[in-house]
Amino acid sequence: AIASGIIVYDPNEQVVFANRMLERLLNCSWFEVKANCLQSSTWSFVDEGGERVRADGFPSSQSIATHRPVHNKILGLKRSSTESIQWLLVNATPVLDSQTHSLAEVIVTINDITVFHNAAKVLQESEQRLIFALESIHAGEWELNPADMSVRYSSRCAEIFRNQAQSELAFAAWKEVEFYFHVEDRDMIHRAVQEAIERREAFDATG
């Protein structure tokens, strides 16, 4: 399990508890946490688009204002001492008094997802470069899901296979896609795909 940093706020958004994991995750002491380091002037938060998040946009503030939970909000923490961004997955859960139903506290969990976030960004950029390269040479793209043998294919593939323009990605069964291959190439492509699945390697069916 991934250890989470935990911070608890009272209804006035004063910190009443924080665990050690939060101190390690944010690299700050309990006294800094108590002084609400998340609202520090040397720190700022941005969303995934790079826009600055105001104090009232932080999950604890939203949960206190609405008495509702805030799930899976991704925030980038920028410190004045460094140019790098620490990406955090933040959840806030309000706790209501069982008798008065008024807000008793808000529990906030924070996880560092910087590695995962940056890896996803690199993957997305690689996919965009691939799409650009395929478009520049007017090549089609299709992906086979071995789990259910379904195929996702690009608009260019639709033009090549079906001589039909298409603006979005489409899905089909593998047997439907095989129909569009030249009859003399079907066995070769079928073997190449099966070997790629078994060996978990790339395949070349251009021979």
Coordinates of N, CA and C in Angstrom, one line a residue:
A1 N 0.8 -1.2 0.0 CA 0.0 0.0 0.0 C 0.9 1.2 0.0
I2 N 0.4 2.3 -0.6 CA 1.1 3.6 -0.7 C 0.8 4.3 0.6
A3 N 1.8 4.7 1.3 CA 1.6 5.5 2.6 C 1.2 6.9 2.2
S4 N 0.2 7.4 2.9 CA -0.3 8.7 2.6 C 0.1 9.7 3.7
G5 N 0.3 11.0 3.3 CA 0.4 12.0 4.3 C -1.0 12.4 4.7
I6 N -1.2 12.6 6.0 CA -2.5 13.0 6.5 C -2.5 14.3 7.3
I7 N -3.4 15.1 7.0 CA -3.5 16.4 7.7 C -5.0 16.6 8.1
V8 N -5.2 17.1 9.3 CA -6.6 17.3 9.7 C -6.8 18.7 10.1
Y9 N -7.9 19.3 9.5 CA -8.2 20.7 9.8 C -9.5 20.8 10.6
D10 N -9.6 21.8 11.5 CA -10.8 22.1 12.2 C -11.7 23.0 11.2
P11 N -12.9 23.3 11.6 CA -13.8 24.1 10.7 C -13.3 25.4 10.4
N12 N -12.3 26.0 11.1 CA -11.7 27.2 10.8 C -10.5 27.1 10.0
E13 N -10.2 25.9 9.5 CA -9.1 25.6 8.7 C -7.8 25.7 9.4
Q14 N -7.8 25.4 10.7 CA -6.6 25.4 11.5 C -6.1 23.9 11.6
V15 N -4.8 23.7 11.4 CA -4.3 22.4 11.5 C -4.3 21.8 12.9
V16 N -4.9 20.7 13.1 CA -5.0 20.0 14.4 C -4.2 18.7 14.5
F17 N -3.9 18.2 13.3 CA -3.1 16.9 13.3 C -2.4 16.8 12.0
A18 N -1.2 16.2 12.0 CA -0.5 15.8 10.8 C 0.4 14.6 11.1
N19 N 0.4 13.6 10.3 CA 1.3 12.5 10.6 C 2.7 12.7 10.1
R20 N 3.6 11.8 10.5 CA 5.0 11.9 10.1 C 5.2 11.8 8.6
M21 N 4.4 11.0 8.0 CA 4.5 10.8 6.5 C 4.3 12.1 5.8
L22 N 3.4 12.9 6.3 CA 3.1 14.2 5.7 C 4.4 15.1 5.8
E23 N 5.0 15.1 7.0 CA 6.2 15.9 7.2 C 7.3 15.5 6.2
R24 N 7.5 14.1 6.0 CA 8.5 13.6 5.1 C 8.1 14.0 3.7
L25 N 6.8 13.8 3.3 CA 6.4 14.0 2.0 C 6.6 15.5 1.5
L26 N 6.2 16.4 2.4 CA 6.3 17.8 2.1 C 7.7 18.4 2.6
N27 N 8.5 17.6 3.2 CA 9.8 18.1 3.7 C 9.7 19.3 4.6
C28 N 8.8 19.2 5.6 CA 8.6 20.3 6.5 C 8.3 19.7 7.9
S29 N 8.6 20.5 8.9 CA 8.4 20.1 10.3 C 7.0 20.2 10.7
W30 N 6.7 19.6 11.9 CA 5.3 19.8 12.5 C 5.0 21.2 12.7
F31 N 5.9 22.0 13.2 CA 5.7 23.4 13.5 C 5.3 24.2 12.2
E32 N 6.0 23.8 11.1 CA 5.6 24.4 9.8 C 4.3 24.0 9.3
V33 N 3.9 22.7 9.5 CA 2.6 22.2 9.2 C 1.6 22.9 10.0
K34 N 1.8 23.1 11.3 CA 0.9 23.7 12.2 C 0.7 25.2 11.8
A35 N 1.7 25.8 11.3 CA 1.6 27.2 10.8 C 0.9 27.2 9.4
N36 N 0.4 26.1 9.0 CA -0.2 25.9 7.7 C 0.7 26.3 6.5
C37 N 1.8 25.4 6.4 CA 2.8 25.7 5.4 C 2.2 25.5 4.0
L38 N 1.0 24.8 3.8 CA 0.4 24.7 2.5 C -0.1 26.0 2.0
Q39 N -0.2 27.0 2.9 CA -0.7 28.3 2.5 C 0.5 29.3 2.5
S40 N 1.7 28.8 2.6 CA 2.9 29.6 2.7 C 3.1 30.5 1.5
S41 N 3.7 31.7 1.7 CA 3.9 32.6 0.6 C 5.1 32.1 -0.3
T42 N 5.9 31.2 0.2 CA 7.0 30.6 -0.6 C 6.6 29.4 -1.4
W43 N 5.4 29.0 -1.2 CA 4.8 27.8 -1.9 C 3.6 28.3 -2.8
S44 N 3.4 27.6 -3.9 CA 2.3 27.9 -4.7 C 1.8 26.6 -5.3
F45 N 0.5 26.5 -5.6 CA 0.0 25.3 -6.2 C -0.5 25.6 -7.6
V46 N -0.3 24.7 -8.5 CA -0.8 24.8 -9.9 C -1.6 23.6 -10.3
D47 N -2.6 23.8 -11.2 CA -3.3 22.6 -11.7 C -2.5 22.0 -12.8
E48 N -3.0 21.0 -13.5 CA -2.3 20.2 -14.5 C -2.1 21.1 -15.8
G49 N -2.8 22.2 -15.9 CA -2.7 23.1 -17.0 C -1.6 24.2 -16.7
G50 N -1.1 24.2 -15.5 CA -0.1 25.2 -15.1 C -0.7 26.4 -14.5
E51 N -2.0 26.5 -14.4 CA -2.7 27.6 -13.8 C -2.6 27.6 -12.3
R52 N -2.3 28.8 -11.7 CA -2.2 28.8 -10.3 C -3.5 28.6 -9.6
V53 N -3.5 27.8 -8.5 CA -4.7 27.4 -7.7 C -4.7 28.4 -6.5
R54 N -5.8 29.1 -6.4 CA -6.0 30.0 -5.3 C -6.2 29.2 -4.0
A55 N -6.1 29.9 -2.9 CA -6.3 29.2 -1.6 C -7.6 28.6 -1.4
D56 N -8.7 29.2 -2.0 CA -10.0 28.7 -1.8 C -10.2 27.5 -2.8
G57 N -9.2 27.2 -3.6 CA -9.4 26.1 -4.5 C -8.7 24.8 -4.0
F58 N -8.1 24.9 -2.8 CA -7.4 23.8 -2.2 C -8.5 22.9 -1.7
P59 N -8.4 21.5 -1.8 CA -9.4 20.6 -1.3 C -9.9 20.8 0.1
S60 N -9.0 21.2 1.0 CA -9.5 21.4 2.4 C -10.5 22.6 2.5
S61 N -10.1 23.6 1.7 CA -11.0 24.8 1.7 C -12.3 24.5 1.1
Q62 N -12.3 23.8 0.0 CA -13.6 23.4 -0.7 C -14.4 22.5 0.2
S63 N -13.8 21.6 0.9 CA -14.6 20.6 1.7 C -15.2 21.4 2.9
I64 N -14.4 22.3 3.5 CA -14.9 23.1 4.6 C -16.1 23.9 4.2
A65 N -16.0 24.5 3.0 CA -17.0 25.4 2.5 C -18.3 24.7 2.1
T66 N -18.2 23.5 1.6 CA -19.3 22.8 1.0 C -19.8 21.6 1.9
H67 N -19.0 21.2 2.9 CA -19.2 20.0 3.7 C -19.3 18.7 2.8
R68 N -18.7 18.8 1.7 CA -18.7 17.6 0.8 C -17.2 17.2 0.5
P69 N -17.1 15.9 0.2 CA -15.7 15.4 -0.1 C -15.2 15.9 -1.4
V70 N -13.9 15.9 -1.5 CA -13.2 16.3 -2.8 C -12.3 15.1 -3.1
H71 N -12.5 14.5 -4.3 CA -11.8 13.3 -4.6 C -10.7 13.5 -5.7
N72 N -9.6 12.9 -5.5 CA -8.5 12.7 -6.5 C -8.2 14.0 -7.3
K73 N -7.9 15.1 -6.5 CA -7.5 16.3 -7.1 C -6.0 16.3 -7.3
I74 N -5.5 16.6 -8.5 CA -4.1 16.6 -8.7 C -3.6 18.1 -8.7
L75 N -2.6 18.3 -7.8 CA -2.1 19.6 -7.7 C -0.6 19.6 -7.8
G76 N 0.0 20.6 -8.4 CA 1.5 20.7 -8.5 C 2.0 21.7 -7.5
L77 N 2.9 21.2 -6.6 CA 3.5 22.1 -5.6 C 4.8 22.7 -6.1
K78 N 4.8 24.0 -6.2 CA 6.0 24.8 -6.6 C 6.6 25.5 -5.4
R79 N 7.9 25.3 -5.1 CA 8.6 26.0 -4.1 C 9.5 27.0 -4.7
S80 N 9.6 28.2 -4.0 CA 10.4 29.2 -4.5 C 11.9 28.8 -4.6
S81 N 12.3 27.8 -3.9 CA 13.7 27.4 -3.8 C 14.1 26.5 -5.0
T82 N 13.1 26.0 -5.8 CA 13.4 25.1 -6.9 C 12.5 25.3 -8.0
E83 N 12.9 24.9 -9.2 CA 12.0 25.1 -10.4 C 11.2 23.8 -10.6
S84 N 11.5 22.7 -10.0 CA 10.8 21.5 -10.2 C 9.4 21.5 -9.5
I85 N 8.5 20.7 -10.0 CA 7.1 20.7 -9.5 C 6.9 19.3 -8.8
Q86 N 6.4 19.3 -7.6 CA 6.1 18.0 -6.9 C 4.6 17.8 -7.1
W87 N 4.2 16.7 -7.8 CA 2.8 16.5 -8.1 C 2.1 15.7 -7.0
L88 N 1.0 16.1 -6.5 CA 0.3 15.5 -5.4 C -1.1 15.1 -5.8
L89 N -1.5 14.0 -5.2 CA -2.9 13.5 -5.4 C -3.6 13.8 -4.0
V90 N -4.6 14.7 -4.0 CA -5.1 15.1 -2.7 C -6.6 14.8 -2.7
N91 N -7.0 14.2 -1.5 CA -8.4 13.9 -1.2 C -8.8 14.6 0.1
A92 N -10.0 15.1 0.2 CA -10.5 15.7 1.4 C -11.8 15.1 1.8
T93 N -12.0 14.8 3.1 CA -13.2 14.1 3.5 C -13.7 14.9 4.8
P94 N -14.9 15.5 4.7 CA -15.5 16.2 5.9 C -16.0 15.2 6.9
V95 N -15.9 15.5 8.1 CA -16.5 14.7 9.2 C -17.5 15.5 10.0
L96 N -18.7 15.1 10.0 CA -19.8 15.8 10.6 C -20.1 15.3 12.0
D97 N -20.5 16.3 12.9 CA -20.8 15.9 14.3 C -22.1 15.0 14.2
S98 N -22.1 13.9 14.9 CA -23.2 12.9 14.9 C -24.5 13.5 15.4
Q99 N -24.4 14.5 16.3 CA -25.6 15.0 16.9 C -26.1 16.3 16.3
T100 N -25.2 17.2 16.0 CA -25.6 18.5 15.5 C -25.5 18.5 14.0
H101 N -24.8 17.6 13.4 CA -24.5 17.5 11.9 C -23.7 18.7 11.4
S102 N -23.1 19.4 12.3 CA -22.2 20.5 11.9 C -20.9 19.9 11.6
L103 N -20.1 20.7 10.9 CA -18.7 20.2 10.5 C -17.8 20.1 11.7
A104 N -17.2 18.9 11.9 CA -16.3 18.7 13.1 C -14.9 18.9 12.6
E105 N -14.5 18.3 11.5 CA -13.2 18.4 11.0 C -13.1 17.9 9.5
V106 N -12.0 18.2 8.9 CA -11.8 17.7 7.5 C -10.5 17.0 7.5
I107 N -10.6 15.8 7.0 CA -9.4 14.9 6.9 C -8.9 15.0 5.5
V108 N -7.6 15.3 5.3 CA -7.0 15.5 4.0 C -5.9 14.4 3.8
T109 N -5.9 13.6 2.8 CA -4.8 12.7 2.5 C -4.0 13.2 1.3
I110 N -2.7 13.1 1.3 CA -1.9 13.6 0.2 C -0.9 12.5 -0.1
N111 N -0.8 12.2 -1.5 CA 0.2 11.3 -2.0 C 1.1 11.9 -3.0
D112 N 2.3 11.6 -3.0 CA 3.3 12.1 -4.0 C 3.2 11.2 -5.2
I113 N 2.7 11.8 -6.4 CA 2.6 11.0 -7.6 C 3.5 11.6 -8.7
T114 N 4.5 12.3 -8.3 CA 5.4 13.0 -9.3 C 6.0 12.0 -10.3
V115 N 6.5 10.8 -9.9 CA 7.0 9.9 -10.8 C 6.0 9.4 -11.8
F116 N 4.8 9.1 -11.3 CA 3.8 8.6 -12.2 C 3.3 9.7 -13.2
H117 N 3.1 10.9 -12.6 CA 2.6 12.0 -13.4 C 3.6 12.3 -14.5
N118 N 4.9 12.4 -14.2 CA 5.9 12.7 -15.2 C 6.0 11.6 -16.3
A119 N 5.9 10.3 -15.8 CA 6.0 9.2 -16.8 C 4.8 9.3 -17.7
A120 N 3.6 9.6 -17.2 CA 2.4 9.7 -18.1 C 2.5 10.8 -19.1
K121 N 3.2 11.9 -18.6 CA 3.4 13.0 -19.5 C 4.3 12.7 -20.7
V122 N 5.4 12.0 -20.4 CA 6.3 11.5 -21.4 C 5.7 10.6 -22.4
L123 N 4.8 9.7 -21.8 CA 4.1 8.7 -22.7 C 3.2 9.5 -23.6
Q124 N 2.5 10.4 -23.1 CA 1.5 11.2 -23.9 C 2.2 12.0 -25.0
E125 N 3.4 12.6 -24.7 CA 4.2 13.3 -25.7 C 4.7 12.3 -26.8
S126 N 5.1 11.1 -26.4 CA 5.6 10.1 -27.3 C 4.4 9.7 -28.3
E127 N 3.2 9.5 -27.7 CA 2.1 9.1 -28.6 C 1.8 10.3 -29.5
Q128 N 1.9 11.5 -29.1 CA 1.6 12.6 -30.0 C 2.6 12.7 -31.1
R129 N 3.9 12.5 -30.8 CA 4.9 12.5 -31.8 C 4.6 11.4 -32.8
L130 N 4.2 10.2 -32.3 CA 4.0 9.1 -33.2 C 2.8 9.4 -34.2
I131 N 1.7 10.0 -33.6 CA 0.6 10.4 -34.4 C 1.0 11.4 -35.5
F132 N 1.8 12.3 -35.1 CA 2.2 13.4 -36.0 C 3.1 12.7 -37.2
A133 N 4.0 11.8 -36.8 CA 4.8 11.1 -37.8 C 3.9 10.3 -38.7
L134 N 2.9 9.6 -38.2 CA 2.1 8.8 -39.0 C 1.3 9.6 -40.0
E135 N 0.8 10.8 -39.5 CA 0.0 11.7 -40.3 C 0.8 12.3 -41.4
S136 N 2.1 12.5 -41.1 CA 3.0 13.2 -42.1 C 3.3 12.3 -43.3
I137 N 3.3 10.9 -43.0 CA 3.5 10.0 -44.1 C 2.2 9.3 -44.6
H138 N 1.1 9.8 -44.1 CA -0.2 9.3 -44.5 C -0.4 7.8 -44.2
A139 N 0.2 7.4 -43.0 CA 0.1 6.0 -42.6 C -1.1 5.9 -41.6
G140 N -1.6 4.7 -41.6 CA -2.7 4.4 -40.6 C -2.2 3.8 -39.3
E141 N -2.9 3.8 -38.3 CA -2.5 3.2 -37.0 C -3.7 2.4 -36.5
W142 N -3.3 1.2 -36.0 CA -4.3 0.3 -35.3 C -3.7 -0.4 -34.2
E143 N -4.5 -0.6 -33.1 CA -4.1 -1.3 -31.9 C -5.0 -2.5 -31.6
L144 N -4.3 -3.6 -31.3 CA -5.1 -4.8 -31.0 C -5.0 -5.1 -29.5
N145 N -6.2 -5.3 -28.9 CA -6.2 -5.6 -27.5 C -6.3 -7.2 -27.4
P146 N -5.2 -7.8 -27.0 CA -5.2 -9.3 -26.9 C -6.3 -9.9 -26.0
A147 N -6.7 -9.1 -25.0 CA -7.6 -9.7 -24.0 C -9.0 -10.0 -24.7
D148 N -9.5 -9.2 -25.5 CA -10.8 -9.5 -26.2 C -10.7 -9.5 -27.7
M149 N -9.4 -9.3 -28.2 CA -9.2 -9.3 -29.7 C -10.0 -8.2 -30.4
S150 N -10.1 -7.1 -29.7 CA -10.8 -5.9 -30.3 C -9.7 -5.0 -30.9
V151 N -10.0 -4.2 -31.9 CA -9.1 -3.4 -32.6 C -9.6 -1.9 -32.5
R152 N -8.6 -1.0 -32.2 CA -8.9 0.4 -32.3 C -8.1 0.9 -33.5
Y153 N -8.8 1.6 -34.4 CA -8.0 2.1 -35.6 C -8.3 3.5 -35.8
S154 N -7.3 4.2 -36.5 CA -7.4 5.6 -36.7 C -8.2 5.9 -37.9
S155 N -8.5 7.2 -38.1 CA -9.3 7.6 -39.3 C -8.6 7.3 -40.6
R156 N -7.2 7.4 -40.6 CA -6.5 7.1 -41.8 C -6.6 5.6 -42.1
C157 N -6.7 4.7 -41.1 CA -6.9 3.3 -41.4 C -8.3 3.1 -42.0
A158 N -9.2 3.8 -41.5 CA -10.6 3.7 -42.1 C -10.6 4.0 -43.6
E159 N -9.8 5.0 -44.0 CA -9.7 5.4 -45.4 C -9.0 4.3 -46.2
I160 N -7.9 3.7 -45.6 CA -7.2 2.7 -46.3 C -8.0 1.4 -46.4
F161 N -8.6 1.0 -45.3 CA -9.3 -0.3 -45.3 C -10.7 -0.2 -46.0
R162 N -11.4 0.9 -45.8 CA -12.8 1.0 -46.2 C -13.0 2.0 -47.2
N163 N -12.0 2.8 -47.5 CA -12.2 3.9 -48.5 C -13.3 4.8 -48.0
Q164 N -13.2 5.1 -46.7 CA -14.3 5.9 -46.1 C -13.7 6.9 -45.1
A165 N -14.0 8.1 -45.2 CA -13.5 9.2 -44.3 C -14.1 9.0 -42.9
Q166 N -13.3 9.3 -41.9 CA -13.8 9.1 -40.5 C -13.0 10.1 -39.6
S167 N -13.7 10.8 -38.8 CA -13.1 11.9 -38.0 C -12.5 11.4 -36.7
E168 N -13.0 10.2 -36.2 CA -12.6 9.8 -34.8 C -12.1 8.3 -34.9
L169 N -11.4 7.9 -33.8 CA -11.0 6.5 -33.6 C -12.3 5.6 -33.6
A170 N -12.1 4.5 -34.2 CA -13.2 3.5 -34.2 C -12.8 2.2 -33.6
F171 N -13.7 1.3 -33.3 CA -13.4 0.0 -32.7 C -14.1 -1.1 -33.6
A172 N -13.4 -2.2 -33.6 CA -14.0 -3.3 -34.3 C -13.4 -4.6 -33.8
A173 N -14.0 -5.8 -34.2 CA -13.4 -7.0 -33.8 C -12.3 -7.4 -34.7
W174 N -11.3 -8.2 -34.3 CA -10.2 -8.5 -35.1 C -10.6 -9.2 -36.4
K175 N -11.5 -10.1 -36.3 CA -12.0 -10.8 -37.6 C -12.5 -9.8 -38.6
E176 N -13.1 -8.7 -38.2 CA -13.6 -7.7 -39.1 C -12.4 -7.0 -39.8
V177 N -11.4 -6.7 -39.0 CA -10.2 -6.0 -39.6 C -9.5 -6.9 -40.5
E178 N -9.3 -8.2 -40.2 CA -8.6 -9.2 -41.0 C -9.2 -9.2 -42.4
F179 N -10.5 -9.0 -42.5 CA -11.2 -9.0 -43.8 C -10.6 -8.0 -44.8
Y180 N -10.1 -6.9 -44.3 CA -9.6 -5.9 -45.2 C -8.2 -6.1 -45.6
F181 N -7.5 -7.1 -45.0 CA -6.1 -7.4 -45.5 C -6.2 -8.2 -46.8
H182 N -5.2 -8.1 -47.6 CA -5.2 -8.9 -48.9 C -5.2 -10.3 -48.6
V183 N -6.0 -11.1 -49.3 CA -6.2 -12.5 -49.0 C -4.9 -13.3 -48.9
E184 N -3.9 -12.9 -49.7 CA -2.6 -13.5 -49.7 C -1.7 -13.1 -48.5
D185 N -2.1 -12.1 -47.8 CA -1.3 -11.6 -46.7 C -1.9 -12.0 -45.3
R186 N -3.1 -12.5 -45.3 CA -3.8 -12.7 -44.1 C -3.1 -13.7 -43.2
D187 N -2.7 -14.8 -43.7 CA -2.0 -15.8 -42.9 C -0.7 -15.2 -42.3
M188 N 0.1 -14.5 -43.1 CA 1.3 -13.9 -42.7 C 1.1 -12.9 -41.5
I189 N 0.1 -12.1 -41.7 CA -0.2 -11.1 -40.6 C -0.7 -11.8 -39.4
H190 N -1.6 -12.8 -39.6 CA -2.1 -13.5 -38.4 C -1.0 -14.2 -37.6
R191 N 0.0 -14.8 -38.3 CA 1.1 -15.4 -37.6 C 1.9 -14.4 -36.9
A192 N 2.2 -13.3 -37.6 CA 3.0 -12.2 -37.0 C 2.4 -11.7 -35.7
V193 N 1.1 -11.5 -35.7 CA 0.4 -11.0 -34.5 C 0.4 -12.0 -33.4
Q194 N 0.2 -13.2 -33.7 CA 0.2 -14.3 -32.7 C 1.5 -14.4 -32.0
E195 N 2.6 -14.4 -32.9 CA 4.0 -14.5 -32.3 C 4.3 -13.3 -31.5
A196 N 3.8 -12.1 -31.9 CA 4.1 -10.9 -31.1 C 3.4 -11.0 -29.7
I197 N 2.2 -11.5 -29.7 CA 1.5 -11.7 -28.4 C 2.2 -12.7 -27.5
E198 N 2.6 -13.8 -28.1 CA 3.2 -14.9 -27.3 C 4.6 -14.4 -26.8
R199 N 5.4 -13.7 -27.6 CA 6.7 -13.3 -27.3 C 6.8 -11.9 -26.6
R200 N 5.6 -11.2 -26.7 CA 5.5 -9.9 -26.2 C 6.6 -9.0 -26.8
E201 N 6.7 -9.1 -28.1 CA 7.6 -8.3 -28.9 C 6.9 -7.6 -30.0
A202 N 7.6 -6.6 -30.6 CA 7.1 -6.0 -31.8 C 7.1 -6.9 -33.0
F203 N 6.3 -6.7 -34.0 CA 6.3 -7.5 -35.2 C 6.4 -6.7 -36.4
D204 N 6.8 -7.4 -37.5 CA 6.9 -6.7 -38.8 C 6.3 -7.7 -39.8
A205 N 5.2 -7.2 -40.4 CA 4.5 -8.0 -41.4 C 4.6 -7.4 -42.8
T206 N 5.8 -6.8 -43.1 CA 6.0 -6.1 -44.4 C 6.6 -7.0 -45.4
G207 N 7.1 -8.2 -44.9 CA 7.8 -9.0 -45.8 C 6.9 -9.8 -46.8

